[in-house]
Amino acid sequence: MDTDALIEAVDDGELRIHELEQHADADDAAEARRRLVTAETGADLETIGEYAFGAADAESNVENMLGAAQVPMGIVGPIEIDGGAVEGTRRLPLATTEGALVASVNRGCAGIRAAGGATARVLKNEMTRAPVFRVDDVAAAGETAAWVRANVDRLAEAAEATTSHGELREVTPYVVGDNVFLRFGYATGDAMGMNMATIATEAACEVVTSETPAELVALSGNLCSDKKPAAINSVEGRGRTVAADVEIPRDLVETYFKTTPEAIAEVNTRKNLVGSAKAGALGFNAHTANTVAAAFLATGQDIAQVVEGANAITTVDVREGGDLYASLTIASLEVGTVGGGTKLPTQTEALEIVGVGGGGDPPGENADALAEVITTAALAGELSLLGALASDHLASAHEELGR
Ligand SMILES: CC(C)(COP(=O)([O-])OP(=O)([O-])OC[C@H]1O[C@@H](n2cnc3c(N)ncnc32)[C@H](O)[C@@H]1OP(=O)([O-])[O-])[C@@H](O)C(=O)NCCC(=O)NCCSC(=O)C[C@@](C)(O)CC(=O)[O-]
Ligand SMILES: NC(=O)C1=CN([C@@H]2O[C@H](COP(=O)(O)OP(=O)(O)OC[C@H]3O[C@@H](n4cnc5c(N)ncnc54)[C@H](OP(=O)(O)O)[C@@H]3O)[C@@H](O)[C@H]2O)C=CC1
């Protein structure tokens, strides 16, 4: 059907607007949808309709496709990193609408580069899924938890039969009265792994329900915990747990951040540590979510998982001799270089800029490298914002670059 015929069929009640792809190609379906929405709302959708990829490429990423949200993309770097998976310099594209953000992260990268680079390591890699089961009473809950602890290998066999890349690393039972939660943790190679872990966990649950008194209530019981602020992710990690640090000589702190190591350390203590504690925050940092969100948008990560990416602690010390030491540890950075949004055309190009497109060799190497680059860039952003606060440049920077 052509777009006129699609519109007529919707207007006549013969087709619903989410059924258009069954009768036309994906681009025509999107155009018909735009014309229908314009007729209904009066909104001009010309720019939303100007996208550079084929709508069919996005079929597994979105339903009821209308067009694309275009977010400006900047670039930071080179970022110099001595990492476990990445060595040397990388650039990172950041998609954002916040003026001054790219400049800020870029300034931090320049300071880090001048100091000889940062060190970064992925410390843990476990994507989690935690189903909730119903039992009769706490005796049955105890029996179920004990069976699971003794039979992790049987659960691994069932889970790993569903994937060639996923590996079950651990299953931790939690009991609350007549509720049993099992937190499954998987190594997921280069995938962020949420679909992979969910499918694998469903298979493992069948073993649990056949061998114990537990009945499955929901495949996700919120102890995972996906896309919600949760202390368990801050403590145990989820996805990649990544740390980056740097030592910057005093004179370079003054050159790049227009302040002293002592002033940056004091802002960090009073703001990121004391202020965050008083606020009851989970993230003890200045704006890690800024870099994580912009990198996630650019590289095709699941943007809702910025919630977990903000579980980060920034530390700053003045070392003997007066140089600045700074670190950033992100407890739960959920990233992939295959699957999800990473296969869309602009996101693929962005991953190629970082040098991590597709599967790594060995699997997991590319996602580890991306995690190290994002964490180091976020450390750069921390340093730059702390410097701007210490030198009282925050408001003026945003007046100049952000309005
Ligand atoms: C704006 C700057 C960087 C100026 O900083 P400056 O020191 O005046 O800049 P500069 O001209 O001396 O250049 C230093 C380096 O900055 C970079 N740089 C400098 N300008 C640009 C530019 N236009 N485009 C790209 N890169 C730029 C560049 O790397 C350059 O080095 P070079 O490469 O030339 O050797 C600084 O004032 C700054 O970083 N301010 C802080 C802004 C910031 O971090 N905003 C974050 C968002 S705030 C927010 O969302 C969260 C918040 C604040 O609410 C959280 C909270 O509660 O704290
Ligand atoms: N289901 C859910 O509850 C949720 C889903 N999501 C969505 O899940 C998607 C991400 O899930 P994810 O599982 O990462 O992606 P996909 O579902 O796209 O699956 C990726 C698959 O790629 C295959 N693969 C190929 N090469 C590699 C490699 N080198 N390393 C790892 N895997 C490889 C794996 O297949 P194989 O397993 O056969 O080895 C893997 O399962 C996103 O779209 C996200 O928005 C987000 C939150 C919750």
Short mmCIF file of C-alpha atoms and ligand atoms in Angstrom, two decimals:
data_model
loop_
_atom_site.label_atom_id
_atom_site.label_comp_id
_atom_site.label_asym_id
_atom_site.label_seq_id
_atom_site.Cartn_x
_atom_site.Cartn_y
_atom_site.Cartn_z
CA MET A 1 0.00 0.00 0.00
CA ASP A 2 1.19 3.58 -0.60
CA THR A 3 1.08 6.22 2.14
CA ASP A 4 -2.27 7.66 0.99
CA ALA A 5 -3.83 4.20 1.13
CA LEU A 6 -2.32 3.55 4.59
CA ILE A 7 -3.77 6.80 5.92
CA GLU A 8 -7.17 6.07 4.44
CA ALA A 9 -7.16 2.57 5.98
CA VAL A 10 -6.35 4.00 9.43
CA ASP A 11 -8.99 6.72 9.06
CA ASP A 12 -11.55 4.09 8.06
CA GLY A 13 -10.69 1.97 11.11
CA GLU A 14 -9.36 -0.90 8.98
CA LEU A 15 -5.77 -0.62 10.26
CA ARG A 16 -4.25 0.38 13.58
CA ILE A 17 -1.25 2.70 13.39
CA HIS A 18 1.10 0.03 14.74
CA GLU A 19 0.13 -2.33 11.90
CA LEU A 20 1.35 -0.20 8.99
CA GLU A 21 4.64 -2.13 8.48
CA GLN A 22 2.60 -5.23 7.66
CA HIS A 23 1.29 -3.49 4.51
CA ALA A 24 4.14 -1.19 3.42
CA ASP A 25 7.88 -0.77 3.77
CA ALA A 26 9.13 0.72 7.02
CA ASP A 27 9.89 4.20 5.62
CA ASP A 28 6.46 4.56 4.03
CA ALA A 29 4.84 3.37 7.25
CA ALA A 30 6.75 6.02 9.22
CA GLU A 31 5.74 8.73 6.72
CA ALA A 32 2.07 7.74 6.92
CA ARG A 33 2.29 7.84 10.71
CA ARG A 34 3.80 11.36 10.60
CA ARG A 35 1.01 12.59 8.35
CA LEU A 36 -1.60 11.05 10.66
CA VAL A 37 -0.01 12.61 13.75
CA THR A 38 0.27 16.00 12.01
CA ALA A 39 -3.41 15.84 11.05
CA GLU A 40 -4.33 14.98 14.64
CA THR A 41 -2.05 17.40 16.52
CA GLY A 42 -1.11 20.15 14.05
CA ALA A 43 2.59 19.51 14.79
CA ASP A 44 5.00 19.98 11.88
CA LEU A 45 7.16 16.82 11.77
CA GLU A 46 9.47 17.75 8.91
CA THR A 47 12.70 17.49 10.94
CA ILE A 48 11.64 14.35 12.80
CA GLY A 49 11.12 12.80 9.37
CA GLU A 50 14.60 13.69 8.11
CA TYR A 51 16.62 10.73 9.30
CA ALA A 52 19.64 9.27 7.56
CA PHE A 53 19.16 5.53 8.10
CA GLY A 54 16.59 3.13 6.67
CA ALA A 55 13.59 2.74 8.97
CA ALA A 56 13.86 -1.04 8.48
CA ASP A 57 17.27 -0.95 10.25
CA ALA A 58 15.50 0.16 13.42
CA GLU A 59 12.71 -2.41 13.38
CA SER A 60 14.08 -4.33 16.38
CA ASN A 61 14.71 -1.08 18.27
CA VAL A 62 11.40 0.78 18.17
CA GLU A 63 7.71 0.29 17.48
CA ASN A 64 5.31 2.80 15.90
CA MET A 65 8.33 4.53 14.31
CA LEU A 66 7.71 8.18 13.49
CA GLY A 67 11.22 9.35 12.64
CA ALA A 68 14.30 10.07 14.71
CA ALA A 69 15.29 12.34 17.58
CA GLN A 70 18.47 14.03 16.47
CA VAL A 71 20.81 15.01 19.28
CA PRO A 72 23.95 17.03 18.56
CA MET A 73 27.15 15.03 18.93
CA GLY A 74 30.54 16.41 19.99
CA ILE A 75 33.88 14.73 20.45
CA VAL A 76 36.36 14.66 23.33
CA GLY A 77 39.93 13.52 23.55
CA PRO A 78 42.37 12.19 22.81
CA ILE A 79 41.95 10.41 26.14
CA GLU A 80 45.17 8.76 27.22
CA ILE A 81 44.60 5.49 29.10
CA ASP A 82 46.70 2.72 30.55
CA GLY A 83 43.88 0.19 30.83
CA GLY A 84 43.26 -3.52 31.22
CA ALA A 85 41.54 -3.63 27.81
CA VAL A 86 42.57 -0.35 26.20
CA GLU A 87 46.06 1.04 25.82
CA GLY A 88 47.03 4.42 24.34
CA THR A 89 44.69 7.17 23.21
CA ARG A 90 41.05 7.05 22.22
CA ARG A 91 38.44 9.64 21.31
CA LEU A 92 34.86 9.49 22.62
CA PRO A 93 31.77 10.98 20.92
CA LEU A 94 29.25 12.57 23.30
CA ALA A 95 25.65 13.34 22.29
CA THR A 96 24.13 16.05 24.43
CA THR A 97 22.06 19.21 24.45
CA GLU A 98 23.90 20.72 27.43
CA GLY A 99 26.23 23.47 26.28
CA ALA A 100 29.59 23.45 28.14
CA LEU A 101 29.48 19.71 28.84
CA VAL A 102 31.69 18.60 25.94
CA ALA A 103 34.08 21.51 26.62
CA SER A 104 34.26 20.50 30.27
CA VAL A 105 35.01 16.82 29.64
CA ASN A 106 37.46 17.82 26.92
CA ARG A 107 39.29 20.10 29.38
CA GLY A 108 39.60 17.22 31.83
CA CYS A 109 40.93 14.99 29.04
CA ALA A 110 43.52 17.66 28.16
CA GLY A 111 44.64 17.85 31.81
CA ILE A 112 44.84 14.05 32.07
CA ARG A 113 46.80 13.85 28.80
CA ALA A 114 49.25 16.53 29.92
CA ALA A 115 49.81 14.52 33.12
CA GLY A 116 50.75 11.41 31.12
CA GLY A 117 47.38 9.67 31.11
CA ALA A 118 44.99 7.88 33.45
CA THR A 119 44.93 4.27 34.61
CA ALA A 120 41.67 2.31 34.22
CA ARG A 121 40.52 -1.22 35.04
CA VAL A 122 37.31 -3.22 34.77
CA LEU A 123 37.09 -4.88 38.20
CA LYS A 124 33.97 -7.00 37.76
CA ASN A 125 31.64 -7.98 34.91
CA GLU A 126 28.25 -9.38 35.90
CA MET A 127 24.88 -8.54 34.42
CA THR A 128 22.15 -9.54 36.87
CA ARG A 129 18.57 -10.72 36.72
CA ALA A 130 16.69 -11.53 39.95
CA PRO A 131 13.36 -13.38 39.67
CA VAL A 132 10.99 -13.49 42.64
CA PHE A 133 9.37 -16.77 43.78
CA ARG A 134 6.43 -17.48 46.11
CA VAL A 135 6.78 -20.12 48.86
CA ASP A 136 4.43 -21.20 51.69
CA ASP A 137 6.56 -20.09 54.60
CA VAL A 138 10.08 -19.35 55.76
CA ALA A 139 10.87 -23.08 56.12
CA ALA A 140 10.20 -23.53 52.40
CA ALA A 141 12.16 -20.36 51.69
CA GLY A 142 15.16 -21.74 53.59
CA GLU A 143 14.86 -25.07 51.76
CA THR A 144 14.76 -23.31 48.38
CA ALA A 145 17.75 -21.07 49.15
CA ALA A 146 19.78 -24.07 50.38
CA TRP A 147 18.95 -26.10 47.26
CA VAL A 148 19.99 -23.22 45.01
CA ARG A 149 23.31 -22.73 46.86
CA ALA A 150 24.09 -26.44 46.42
CA ASN A 151 23.04 -26.66 42.76
CA VAL A 152 24.48 -23.62 40.99
CA ASP A 153 26.12 -25.95 38.43
CA ARG A 154 22.69 -27.35 37.40
CA LEU A 155 21.33 -23.82 37.03
CA ALA A 156 24.39 -22.86 34.98
CA GLU A 157 23.86 -25.82 32.67
CA ALA A 158 20.25 -24.77 31.96
CA ALA A 159 21.05 -21.06 31.66
CA GLU A 160 24.09 -21.47 29.42
CA ALA A 161 22.20 -23.76 27.03
CA THR A 162 20.40 -20.59 25.82
CA THR A 163 23.52 -18.58 24.90
CA SER A 164 26.93 -19.14 23.37
CA HIS A 165 28.46 -16.05 25.04
CA GLY A 166 26.80 -15.83 28.46
CA GLU A 167 28.32 -17.55 31.53
CA LEU A 168 26.56 -17.85 34.86
CA ARG A 169 28.99 -16.60 37.51
CA GLU A 170 26.85 -16.72 40.66
CA VAL A 171 23.35 -17.04 42.09
CA THR A 172 22.67 -15.32 45.39
CA PRO A 173 19.43 -16.11 47.26
CA TYR A 174 17.65 -13.43 49.32
CA VAL A 175 14.63 -14.31 51.50
CA VAL A 176 11.91 -11.94 52.72
CA GLY A 177 9.20 -13.92 54.53
CA ASP A 178 7.45 -16.06 51.91
CA ASN A 179 9.38 -14.39 49.04
CA VAL A 180 12.57 -15.86 47.59
CA PHE A 181 14.68 -13.74 45.26
CA LEU A 182 17.54 -15.31 43.29
CA ARG A 183 20.04 -12.78 41.95
CA PHE A 184 21.70 -14.39 38.90
CA GLY A 185 24.97 -12.79 37.73
CA TYR A 186 26.33 -13.43 34.20
CA ALA A 187 29.45 -12.58 32.28
CA THR A 188 28.00 -11.36 28.98
CA GLY A 189 30.98 -10.89 26.67
CA ASP A 190 30.57 -7.76 24.55
CA ALA A 191 26.79 -7.57 25.04
CA MET A 192 25.26 -5.36 27.73
CA GLY A 193 23.39 -8.60 28.27
CA MET A 194 19.95 -7.74 29.60
CA ASN A 195 18.07 -9.81 26.99
CA MET A 196 20.70 -12.55 27.23
CA ALA A 197 20.49 -12.72 31.04
CA THR A 198 16.69 -12.64 31.01
CA ILE A 199 16.39 -15.52 28.53
CA ALA A 200 19.03 -17.57 30.37
CA THR A 201 17.40 -16.94 33.75
CA GLU A 202 14.01 -18.08 32.48
CA ALA A 203 15.58 -21.45 31.61
CA ALA A 204 17.23 -21.70 35.06
CA CYS A 205 13.91 -20.85 36.77
CA GLU A 206 12.32 -23.94 35.23
CA VAL A 207 14.90 -26.06 37.08
CA VAL A 208 14.27 -24.20 40.35
CA THR A 209 10.50 -24.63 40.17
CA SER A 210 10.78 -28.33 39.29
CA GLU A 211 13.22 -29.13 42.14
CA THR A 212 12.03 -26.88 44.99
CA PRO A 213 8.71 -25.78 46.53
CA ALA A 214 9.15 -22.32 44.97
CA GLU A 215 6.71 -20.99 42.36
CA LEU A 216 7.83 -18.26 39.99
CA VAL A 217 5.91 -14.99 40.37
CA ALA A 218 7.95 -12.68 38.14
CA LEU A 219 11.13 -13.14 36.11
CA SER A 220 12.31 -9.73 37.35
CA GLY A 221 11.75 -9.12 41.05
CA ASN A 222 13.51 -5.71 41.25
CA LEU A 223 16.50 -7.04 43.19
CA CYS A 224 18.37 -7.11 39.85
CA SER A 225 17.99 -3.99 39.93
CA ASP A 226 17.39 -2.60 36.43
CA LYS A 227 16.69 1.09 35.70
CA LYS A 228 15.87 2.09 39.27
CA PRO A 229 18.20 3.67 41.87
CA ALA A 230 19.23 0.79 44.18
CA ALA A 231 21.91 0.36 46.81
CA ILE A 232 22.51 -3.26 45.77
CA ASN A 233 24.00 -2.08 42.47
CA SER A 234 26.23 0.41 44.27
CA VAL A 235 27.52 -2.29 46.62
CA GLU A 236 27.62 -5.45 44.47
CA GLY A 237 27.94 -3.89 41.03
CA ARG A 238 25.92 -4.60 37.90
CA GLY A 239 27.27 -4.80 34.36
CA ARG A 240 30.84 -3.55 34.54
CA THR A 241 32.40 -2.21 37.74
CA VAL A 242 35.12 0.16 36.51
CA ALA A 243 37.70 2.42 38.16
CA ALA A 244 39.97 5.10 36.69
CA ASP A 245 42.54 7.31 38.38
CA VAL A 246 45.17 9.92 37.61
CA GLU A 247 47.91 11.89 39.34
CA ILE A 248 48.25 15.44 38.02
CA PRO A 249 51.24 17.66 38.89
CA ARG A 250 50.35 20.87 40.73
CA ASP A 251 51.45 23.17 37.89
CA LEU A 252 49.21 21.33 35.41
CA VAL A 253 46.25 21.58 37.80
CA GLU A 254 46.82 25.34 37.83
CA THR A 255 47.19 25.50 34.02
CA TYR A 256 44.18 23.38 33.12
CA PHE A 257 41.79 23.87 36.00
CA LYS A 258 42.74 27.42 37.10
CA THR A 259 42.91 26.40 40.75
CA THR A 260 44.98 24.37 43.23
CA PRO A 261 44.93 20.67 44.21
CA GLU A 262 43.90 21.70 47.75
CA ALA A 263 40.88 23.65 46.48
CA ILE A 264 39.71 20.77 44.27
CA ALA A 265 40.16 18.31 47.15
CA GLU A 266 38.17 20.54 49.49
CA VAL A 267 35.28 20.90 47.02
CA ASN A 268 35.29 17.14 46.52
CA THR A 269 35.14 16.43 50.26
CA ARG A 270 32.53 19.00 51.15
CA LYS A 271 30.37 18.55 48.02
CA ASN A 272 30.77 15.01 46.71
CA LEU A 273 31.29 13.27 50.05
CA VAL A 274 29.64 15.32 52.81
CA GLY A 275 26.93 16.89 50.63
CA SER A 276 26.04 13.58 49.02
CA ALA A 277 25.93 11.84 52.43
CA LYS A 278 23.62 14.51 53.83
CA ALA A 279 21.41 14.22 50.72
CA GLY A 280 21.17 10.44 51.16
CA ALA A 281 22.57 10.05 47.64
CA LEU A 282 23.75 6.79 46.06
CA GLY A 283 26.17 8.65 43.77
CA PHE A 284 29.02 10.44 45.53
CA ASN A 285 30.17 12.38 42.49
CA ALA A 286 29.61 15.71 40.75
CA HIS A 287 28.08 14.83 37.38
CA THR A 288 29.17 11.36 36.25
CA ALA A 289 25.67 10.88 34.78
CA ASN A 290 26.43 13.70 32.32
CA THR A 291 29.30 11.85 30.61
CA VAL A 292 27.62 8.45 30.92
CA ALA A 293 24.35 9.73 29.38
CA ALA A 294 26.07 11.52 26.51
CA ALA A 295 28.29 8.51 25.75
CA PHE A 296 25.29 6.14 26.02
CA LEU A 297 23.26 8.24 23.57
CA ALA A 298 26.12 8.45 21.09
CA THR A 299 27.09 4.76 21.18
CA GLY A 300 23.66 3.08 21.31
CA GLN A 301 23.50 1.99 24.94
CA ASP A 302 20.18 1.64 26.79
CA ILE A 303 19.73 5.21 27.98
CA ALA A 304 17.52 4.26 30.96
CA GLN A 305 20.55 2.53 32.49
CA VAL A 306 22.15 5.90 33.15
CA VAL A 307 20.38 5.42 36.49
CA GLU A 308 22.95 2.71 37.32
CA GLY A 309 25.79 4.59 35.61
CA ALA A 310 25.42 7.35 38.20
CA ASN A 311 26.40 4.93 41.03
CA ALA A 312 29.90 6.37 41.23
CA ILE A 313 32.30 7.69 43.86
CA THR A 314 34.88 10.38 43.17
CA THR A 315 37.88 10.64 45.50
CA VAL A 316 40.48 13.41 45.51
CA ASP A 317 43.67 13.73 47.58
CA VAL A 318 46.67 15.98 47.62
CA ARG A 319 49.65 13.66 47.45
CA GLU A 320 53.09 14.21 49.02
CA GLY A 321 54.82 16.87 46.99
CA GLY A 322 51.54 18.67 46.38
CA ASP A 323 50.26 16.87 43.28
CA LEU A 324 46.61 15.99 42.79
CA TYR A 325 45.34 12.39 42.92
CA ALA A 326 41.80 11.77 41.67
CA SER A 327 39.80 8.61 41.06
CA LEU A 328 36.36 7.66 39.83
CA THR A 329 34.82 4.24 40.47
CA ILE A 330 31.56 3.45 38.69
CA ALA A 331 29.94 0.45 40.39
CA SER A 332 27.42 -0.44 37.69
CA LEU A 333 28.21 0.65 34.15
CA GLU A 334 26.05 -1.36 31.74
CA VAL A 335 27.61 -1.20 28.29
CA GLY A 336 27.85 -3.33 25.16
CA THR A 337 29.38 -3.13 21.70
CA VAL A 338 27.00 -5.71 20.17
CA GLY A 339 23.23 -6.00 20.38
CA GLY A 340 20.55 -3.48 21.35
CA GLY A 341 21.04 0.00 19.91
CA THR A 342 24.72 -0.53 19.06
CA LYS A 343 23.87 -1.90 15.62
CA LEU A 344 22.08 1.25 14.42
CA PRO A 345 24.07 3.17 11.81
CA THR A 346 25.07 6.36 13.68
CA GLN A 347 25.76 4.38 16.84
CA THR A 348 27.94 1.91 14.91
CA GLU A 349 29.95 4.82 13.52
CA ALA A 350 30.33 6.27 17.01
CA LEU A 351 31.63 2.92 18.33
CA GLU A 352 34.11 2.84 15.44
CA ILE A 353 35.47 6.23 16.57
CA VAL A 354 36.25 4.64 19.95
CA GLY A 355 37.72 1.61 18.12
CA VAL A 356 35.32 -0.88 19.72
CA GLY A 357 32.73 -1.75 17.05
CA GLY A 358 31.25 -5.25 17.28
CA GLY A 359 32.57 -8.28 19.11
CA GLY A 360 36.03 -8.19 20.70
CA ASP A 361 38.83 -10.72 20.55
CA PRO A 362 38.51 -12.36 23.03
CA PRO A 363 34.77 -11.66 23.50
CA GLY A 364 34.28 -9.02 26.16
CA GLU A 365 37.43 -7.07 25.26
CA ASN A 366 35.56 -4.38 23.28
CA ALA A 367 32.91 -3.79 25.94
CA ASP A 368 35.65 -3.66 28.61
CA ALA A 369 37.53 -1.10 26.51
CA LEU A 370 34.38 1.02 26.04
CA ALA A 371 33.76 0.89 29.81
CA GLU A 372 37.32 2.06 30.51
CA VAL A 373 37.06 4.93 28.00
CA ILE A 374 33.69 6.15 29.35
CA THR A 375 34.92 5.95 32.95
CA THR A 376 38.11 7.87 32.17
CA ALA A 377 36.11 10.54 30.31
CA ALA A 378 33.74 10.76 33.28
CA LEU A 379 36.78 11.23 35.56
CA ALA A 380 37.85 14.06 33.23
CA GLY A 381 34.39 15.60 33.62
CA GLU A 382 34.62 15.29 37.40
CA LEU A 383 37.98 17.07 37.46
CA SER A 384 36.77 19.85 35.18
CA LEU A 385 33.57 20.57 37.10
CA LEU A 386 35.34 20.37 40.48
CA GLY A 387 37.93 22.80 39.08
CA ALA A 388 35.22 25.14 37.81
CA LEU A 389 33.49 25.11 41.20
CA ALA A 390 36.77 25.66 43.05
CA SER A 391 37.65 28.63 40.82
CA ASP A 392 34.06 29.93 40.75
CA HIS A 393 33.77 29.48 36.97
CA LEU A 394 30.62 27.33 36.80
CA ALA A 395 28.06 30.07 36.22
CA SER A 396 30.24 32.06 33.81
CA ALA A 397 31.08 28.95 31.76
CA HIS A 398 27.40 28.18 31.28
CA GLU A 399 26.62 31.84 30.53
CA GLU A 400 29.26 31.78 27.81
CA LEU A 401 28.74 28.30 26.30
CA GLY A 402 25.35 27.09 27.44
CA ARG A 403 22.78 29.79 26.55
C1 LIG B 1 33.94 25.71 29.92
C2 LIG B 1 35.31 25.44 30.51
C3 LIG B 1 35.85 24.10 29.95
C4 LIG B 1 36.26 26.54 30.12
O1 LIG B 1 37.49 26.31 30.82
P1 LIG B 1 38.82 27.16 30.59
O2 LIG B 1 39.79 26.65 31.57
O3 LIG B 1 38.50 28.62 30.56
O4 LIG B 1 39.21 26.71 29.12
P2 LIG B 1 40.52 27.02 28.29
O5 LIG B 1 40.09 27.94 27.16
O6 LIG B 1 41.65 27.45 29.18
O7 LIG B 1 40.88 25.57 27.68
C5 LIG B 1 41.26 24.48 28.51
C6 LIG B 1 40.86 23.17 27.82
O8 LIG B 1 39.42 23.05 27.87
C7 LIG B 1 38.94 22.47 26.63
N1 LIG B 1 37.99 23.42 26.01
C8 LIG B 1 37.77 24.71 26.38
N2 LIG B 1 36.78 25.26 25.63
C9 LIG B 1 36.39 24.32 24.78
C10 LIG B 1 35.39 24.27 23.76
N3 LIG B 1 34.60 25.34 23.49
N4 LIG B 1 35.23 23.14 23.08
C11 LIG B 1 36.02 22.06 23.34
N5 LIG B 1 36.97 22.03 24.30
C12 LIG B 1 37.16 23.15 25.01
C13 LIG B 1 40.14 22.18 25.77
O9 LIG B 1 40.55 20.86 25.99
C14 LIG B 1 41.20 23.13 26.35
O10 LIG B 1 42.51 22.64 26.23
P3 LIG B 1 43.25 22.58 24.79
O11 LIG B 1 42.66 21.37 24.11
O12 LIG B 1 42.90 23.87 24.10
O13 LIG B 1 44.67 22.41 25.16
C15 LIG B 1 35.25 25.35 32.09
O14 LIG B 1 34.85 26.58 32.64
C16 LIG B 1 34.37 24.27 32.63
O15 LIG B 1 34.64 23.08 32.48
N6 LIG B 1 33.30 24.63 33.38
C17 LIG B 1 32.47 23.62 34.02
C18 LIG B 1 31.27 23.28 33.17
C19 LIG B 1 30.70 21.92 33.59
O16 LIG B 1 31.40 21.01 34.03
N7 LIG B 1 29.42 21.78 33.45
C20 LIG B 1 28.86 20.47 33.75
C21 LIG B 1 27.47 20.48 33.67
S1 LIG B 1 26.83 21.07 35.19
C22 LIG B 1 25.56 19.95 35.58
O17 LIG B 1 24.87 19.52 34.69
C23 LIG B 1 25.53 19.29 36.89
C24 LIG B 1 25.46 20.09 38.20
C25 LIG B 1 26.45 21.25 38.17
O18 LIG B 1 24.16 20.53 38.52
C26 LIG B 1 25.87 18.98 39.21
C27 LIG B 1 26.18 19.51 40.59
O19 LIG B 1 25.26 19.63 41.44
O20 LIG B 1 27.38 19.75 40.82
N1 LIG B 2 14.77 -8.29 28.33
C1 LIG B 2 14.84 -7.35 29.25
O1 LIG B 2 14.35 -7.51 30.37
C2 LIG B 2 15.54 -6.07 28.97
C3 LIG B 2 16.03 -5.80 27.72
N2 LIG B 2 16.72 -4.64 27.48
C4 LIG B 2 17.20 -4.45 26.11
O2 LIG B 2 18.09 -5.53 25.88
C5 LIG B 2 18.94 -5.18 24.80
C6 LIG B 2 20.35 -5.58 25.16
O3 LIG B 2 20.34 -6.95 25.48
P1 LIG B 2 21.58 -7.83 25.03
O4 LIG B 2 21.35 -9.17 25.59
O5 LIG B 2 22.84 -7.11 25.36
O6 LIG B 2 21.53 -7.75 23.45
P2 LIG B 2 20.76 -8.62 22.35
O7 LIG B 2 19.46 -9.15 22.85
O8 LIG B 2 20.78 -7.81 21.11
O9 LIG B 2 21.69 -9.91 22.22
C7 LIG B 2 23.02 -9.83 21.92
C8 LIG B 2 23.47 -11.20 21.45
O10 LIG B 2 24.61 -11.02 20.62
C9 LIG B 2 25.28 -12.26 20.54
N3 LIG B 2 26.73 -11.99 20.47
C10 LIG B 2 27.45 -11.99 19.33
N4 LIG B 2 28.73 -11.68 19.57
C11 LIG B 2 28.84 -11.46 20.90
C12 LIG B 2 29.91 -11.08 21.76
N5 LIG B 2 31.13 -10.86 21.27
N6 LIG B 2 29.67 -10.94 23.07
C13 LIG B 2 28.43 -11.16 23.56
N7 LIG B 2 27.37 -11.52 22.82
C14 LIG B 2 27.56 -11.66 21.48
C15 LIG B 2 24.89 -13.05 21.79
O11 LIG B 2 24.26 -14.25 21.35
P3 LIG B 2 24.32 -15.60 22.22
O12 LIG B 2 23.57 -15.32 23.48
O13 LIG B 2 23.65 -16.58 21.35
O14 LIG B 2 25.77 -15.90 22.50
C16 LIG B 2 23.94 -12.12 22.54
O15 LIG B 2 22.91 -12.80 23.19
C17 LIG B 2 18.81 -3.69 24.60
O16 LIG B 2 18.03 -3.45 23.45
C18 LIG B 2 18.06 -3.25 25.83
O17 LIG B 2 17.35 -2.07 25.61
C19 LIG B 2 16.99 -3.77 28.49
C20 LIG B 2 16.55 -4.00 29.76
C21 LIG B 2 15.72 -5.13 30.08
#
